[in-house]
């Protein structure tokens, strides 16, 4: 069990040596007997342990590759990895095509307007058809959202709402488009809107978006804590992408990602906690994954072989799903 003296603020202020000591002593280790691995089929995944299933879960952008924010860490490149559907008719046609191909769930997102919102409202009717006519699991990555739009998503039957939460105005001003009107209060309003609509809310906290350094992650977790009890919580990390303005910016150190996980675990002791798919690869991922497990993570998207071996060595059971890791909020109810 986590020591009662280790408050979230104490953990956040631990130096690297002390944090590593607590991690190695097992103060944050997962309390659930099962570690869940998620390998959604919109990205191929094969190693000596697991191979994901093709055409089970897909990602869709309702704005194609267009994003008014055009943030320095992404420049719309992440949207290019998603299937475009820029009108309700095209969205329905794509959904039907995916269903016939055997897809069982979708993550629907898109680029942002300058206020940080994603223009979902005209697509809500089709999302309802996805759910009630095609029988698809529907996760929506919302961006900034108001009460009316959140209620429409609930009416459509969306299974969960995913939302990135930042805790630093400095990071917003540094990384996002200079024309954005986005403020920290917008995240509070969005979380409350989604909560009031009675949607399952799965906030995502991004580590190291401020040039690879910690800046506002603790505050992002506090904003979430003060606003709602999330259905699940996902920690992701800045990863330099070729072709972006931040391609040469170093990613956050794995121990900083682990610190954020440990603070989240301390602050939300009973909430399902996942390490999401956006994080650096290679040796960095191997180190991050193992440290995150020591810090109390319950689930990992696209786990490194080292993470899988660590889990098995330490006696945890494992499951593998080709769904998005947002599914953990339901899986941990089983």
XYZ file of C-alpha atoms in Angstrom:
334
model
C 0.000 0.000 0.000
C 1.086 3.582 -0.584
C 2.400 5.163 2.628
C -0.041 7.692 4.055
C 2.762 10.247 4.435
C 3.336 10.212 0.684
C 0.836 12.828 -0.390
C 0.653 13.803 -4.042
C 2.548 17.006 -3.322
C 5.287 15.134 -1.452
C 5.680 12.701 -4.339
C 5.818 15.542 -6.866
C 8.646 17.172 -4.923
C 10.749 14.035 -4.442
C 14.195 14.182 -5.985
C 15.129 11.510 -8.498
C 17.076 9.396 -6.003
C 14.275 9.291 -3.423
C 11.618 8.660 -6.055
C 13.588 5.731 -7.470
C 13.987 4.356 -3.944
C 10.231 4.408 -3.351
C 9.614 2.871 -6.779
C 12.063 0.033 -6.122
C 10.570 -0.595 -2.684
C 7.162 -1.108 -4.270
C 5.189 1.674 -2.549
C 3.224 2.492 -5.704
C 3.042 -0.933 -7.344
C -0.310 -1.963 -8.903
C -2.754 -3.401 -6.379
C -4.893 -5.178 -8.978
C -3.824 -8.745 -9.880
C -4.117 -8.132 -13.637
C -2.123 -5.806 -15.882
C -3.989 -5.108 -19.094
C -2.237 -4.494 -22.396
C -3.957 -2.641 -25.237
C -2.768 -2.789 -28.832
C -5.466 -1.081 -30.953
C -5.331 -2.251 -34.523
C -4.993 1.226 -36.046
C -1.246 0.625 -35.468
C 0.471 -2.672 -36.274
C 2.035 -4.399 -33.277
C 4.091 -7.595 -33.298
C 6.782 -8.937 -30.990
C 7.794 -12.242 -29.463
C 4.988 -11.993 -26.907
C 1.940 -10.618 -28.706
C 0.483 -9.709 -32.095
C -2.593 -7.522 -32.412
C -5.591 -8.380 -34.535
C -6.198 -6.484 -37.754
C -9.413 -4.503 -38.278
C -10.799 -4.541 -34.744
C -10.459 -0.921 -33.717
C -10.014 2.117 -35.979
C -9.381 5.836 -35.536
C -11.211 8.524 -37.520
C -10.705 12.263 -37.966
C -13.768 14.372 -38.767
C -11.510 17.178 -40.012
C -9.138 15.061 -42.060
C -5.618 16.423 -41.525
C -6.852 19.983 -40.909
C -6.267 21.657 -37.542
C -6.515 25.390 -36.880
C -4.215 25.186 -33.858
C -1.430 23.429 -35.764
C 0.475 22.975 -32.500
C 4.254 22.784 -32.603
C 4.423 19.209 -31.287
C 2.026 17.810 -33.887
C 1.516 20.185 -36.871
C -1.400 17.962 -37.902
C 0.830 14.944 -38.521
C -0.966 12.763 -35.973
C -4.222 13.404 -37.819
C -2.682 11.901 -40.960
C -2.526 8.523 -39.201
C -6.335 8.526 -38.865
C -8.959 7.731 -41.474
C -10.577 10.959 -42.755
C -14.336 11.533 -42.803
C -15.016 15.242 -43.213
C -18.795 15.152 -43.689
C -21.582 13.224 -41.932
C -22.251 11.219 -45.104
C -18.576 10.266 -45.455
C -18.451 9.375 -41.775
C -21.410 7.019 -42.070
C -20.019 5.436 -45.253
C -16.687 4.854 -43.544
C -18.361 3.432 -40.456
C -20.391 0.978 -42.538
C -17.263 -0.042 -44.446
C -15.370 -0.627 -41.202
C -18.236 -2.621 -39.699
C -18.397 -4.900 -42.749
C -14.623 -5.404 -42.459
C -15.034 -6.663 -38.891
C -14.208 -3.521 -36.917
C -15.910 -3.465 -33.510
C -14.958 -0.049 -32.199
C -13.765 3.407 -33.242
C -11.985 6.384 -31.768
C -13.432 9.522 -33.355
C -11.421 12.720 -33.119
C -10.222 15.544 -35.327
C -8.259 18.757 -35.522
C -9.132 21.704 -33.293
C -10.563 25.115 -33.938
C -8.620 28.056 -32.476
C -10.556 27.747 -29.199
C -9.387 24.137 -28.756
C -12.716 22.512 -29.628
C -13.288 19.807 -32.219
C -16.314 20.482 -34.519
C -18.355 17.405 -33.631
C -21.904 18.704 -33.494
C -22.854 18.007 -37.129
C -21.523 14.443 -36.781
C -23.404 13.500 -33.620
C -26.300 11.906 -35.486
C -23.916 9.580 -37.308
C -22.180 8.683 -34.047
C -25.602 7.619 -32.798
C -25.963 5.410 -35.875
C -22.517 3.949 -35.191
C -23.672 2.965 -31.737
C -27.292 1.936 -32.200
C -27.401 0.778 -35.835
C -23.911 -0.626 -36.401
C -23.266 -1.753 -32.832
C -19.826 -0.144 -32.613
C -18.055 0.930 -29.462
C -17.632 4.704 -29.818
C -14.928 6.659 -28.023
C -14.764 10.389 -28.754
C -11.614 12.477 -28.207
C -13.365 15.761 -27.655
C -11.035 18.689 -27.192
C -12.603 21.667 -25.385
C -16.345 21.138 -25.136
C -19.433 22.880 -23.740
C -22.575 21.616 -22.035
C -24.730 21.322 -25.156
C -22.167 19.399 -27.203
C -21.429 17.087 -24.285
C -25.143 16.371 -23.870
C -25.464 15.598 -27.601
C -22.628 13.064 -27.317
C -24.423 11.441 -24.396
C -27.659 11.289 -26.380
C -25.799 9.674 -29.266
C -24.648 6.914 -26.940
C -20.906 7.605 -26.918
C -19.245 5.048 -24.665
C -16.617 7.427 -23.291
C -15.192 10.892 -23.768
C -11.424 11.349 -23.894
C -9.921 14.784 -23.307
C -6.361 16.086 -23.036
C -5.893 18.278 -19.958
C -3.062 20.786 -19.618
C -2.131 22.489 -16.381
C 0.161 25.271 -17.565
C -0.834 28.440 -19.374
C 2.834 28.835 -20.267
C 2.771 25.539 -22.160
C -0.401 26.561 -23.990
C 1.178 29.819 -25.078
C 4.479 28.181 -26.047
C 3.285 25.095 -27.899
C -0.185 25.951 -29.207
C -1.045 28.388 -31.972
C -0.499 31.969 -30.818
C -4.038 32.828 -31.948
C -5.658 30.400 -29.532
C -8.008 31.720 -26.874
C -7.551 28.572 -24.789
C -7.143 28.915 -21.025
C -6.900 26.531 -18.085
C -10.459 27.444 -17.148
C -11.611 25.928 -20.452
C -10.374 22.542 -19.260
C -12.306 22.868 -16.012
C -15.473 23.825 -17.892
C -15.028 20.958 -20.355
C -14.505 18.371 -17.624
C -17.569 19.625 -15.773
C -19.644 19.630 -18.978
C -18.726 16.025 -19.725
C -19.361 15.027 -16.111
C -22.744 16.777 -16.010
C -23.734 14.978 -19.216
C -23.039 11.710 -17.350
C -20.469 10.537 -19.847
C -17.600 8.279 -18.850
C -14.734 10.788 -18.791
C -11.155 9.666 -19.394
C -8.741 12.596 -19.058
C -5.286 12.385 -20.649
C -2.347 14.172 -19.031
C 0.602 14.934 -21.327
C 4.048 14.757 -19.733
C 6.831 16.989 -21.049
C 4.926 19.039 -23.602
C 6.898 22.062 -22.414
C 10.132 21.302 -24.314
C 10.420 17.890 -22.667
C 10.348 19.324 -19.151
C 7.787 19.052 -16.377
C 5.515 22.092 -16.387
C 1.934 21.902 -15.198
C 1.414 18.130 -15.076
C 0.745 18.228 -11.327
C -1.677 21.106 -11.810
C -3.460 19.201 -14.608
C -4.039 16.317 -12.188
C -5.302 18.772 -9.561
C -7.729 20.317 -12.059
C -9.098 16.850 -12.794
C -9.318 15.967 -9.090
C -11.142 19.179 -8.251
C -13.665 18.775 -11.070
C -14.749 15.145 -11.249
C -14.063 11.528 -10.441
C -12.764 10.211 -13.786
C -13.845 6.844 -15.145
C -10.165 6.207 -15.889
C -7.019 8.261 -16.304
C -4.391 8.057 -19.056
C -0.832 9.370 -18.853
C 0.854 10.109 -22.191
C 4.159 11.783 -23.020
C 5.513 14.176 -25.589
C 7.333 12.375 -28.383
C 9.285 14.319 -31.035
C 7.741 13.758 -34.464
C 9.706 14.237 -37.704
C 8.426 17.174 -39.698
C 7.122 19.120 -36.703
C 8.443 22.298 -35.112
C 9.509 20.244 -32.100
C 11.178 17.416 -34.003
C 14.536 18.147 -32.353
C 13.122 18.768 -28.871
C 14.176 16.049 -26.411
C 11.356 13.990 -24.887
C 10.725 13.942 -21.139
C 12.977 11.648 -19.115
C 11.359 8.314 -18.223
C 11.673 9.124 -14.513
C 9.599 12.286 -15.054
C 6.889 10.203 -16.692
C 7.064 7.761 -13.782
C 6.802 10.648 -11.301
C 3.604 11.828 -12.997
C 2.222 8.288 -12.860
C 3.116 7.991 -9.164
C 1.426 11.310 -8.385
C -1.661 10.193 -10.336
C -1.681 6.896 -8.446
C -1.428 8.739 -5.124
C -4.122 11.235 -6.048
C -6.475 8.633 -7.604
C -5.773 5.409 -5.672
C -8.807 3.494 -7.001
C -9.064 4.892 -10.539
C -7.927 2.669 -13.451
C -4.669 4.190 -14.670
C -3.133 3.619 -18.104
C 0.047 4.539 -19.943
C -1.260 5.637 -23.332
C 0.016 5.040 -26.846
C 1.575 8.486 -27.292
C 5.070 8.163 -25.790
C 8.620 7.754 -27.147
C 9.638 4.387 -28.573
C 12.742 2.203 -28.399
C 14.922 2.079 -25.280
C 13.100 5.104 -23.892
C 9.787 3.198 -24.001
C 11.316 0.117 -22.410
C 12.588 2.160 -19.478
C 9.400 4.213 -19.208
C 7.137 1.169 -19.179
C 8.944 -0.609 -16.361
C 9.160 2.544 -14.262
C 5.450 3.227 -14.872
C 4.602 -0.263 -13.647
C 6.584 0.391 -10.489
C 4.706 3.694 -10.175
C 1.312 1.970 -10.136
C 0.070 1.821 -13.712
C -2.738 -0.692 -14.355
C -2.581 -0.850 -18.143
C -0.216 -0.069 -21.009
C -0.906 0.632 -24.666
C 1.585 -0.951 -27.057
C 3.779 -2.326 -24.251
C 7.479 -2.895 -24.757
C 8.710 -6.504 -24.482
C 10.525 -5.435 -21.325
C 7.232 -4.383 -19.732
C 5.611 -7.703 -20.585
C 8.542 -9.621 -19.134
C 8.536 -7.487 -15.988
C 4.821 -8.110 -15.422
C 5.146 -11.864 -15.872
C 8.258 -12.019 -13.681
C 6.421 -10.251 -10.872
C 3.466 -12.612 -10.883
C 0.741 -10.517 -12.456
C -1.816 -11.983 -14.807
C -2.094 -10.286 -18.188
C -4.740 -9.665 -20.801
C -4.390 -8.393 -24.360
C -6.994 -6.308 -26.186
C -7.039 -4.825 -29.684
C -9.147 -1.940 -28.386
C -8.020 1.560 -27.427
C -6.740 1.720 -23.846
C -9.776 3.854 -22.947
C -11.577 0.512 -22.753
C -9.895 -0.109 -19.395
C -12.646 1.841 -17.633
C -15.021 -0.983 -18.576
C -12.557 -3.864 -18.389
C -11.712 -3.184 -14.761
C -15.386 -3.521 -13.878
C -15.310 -7.156 -14.984
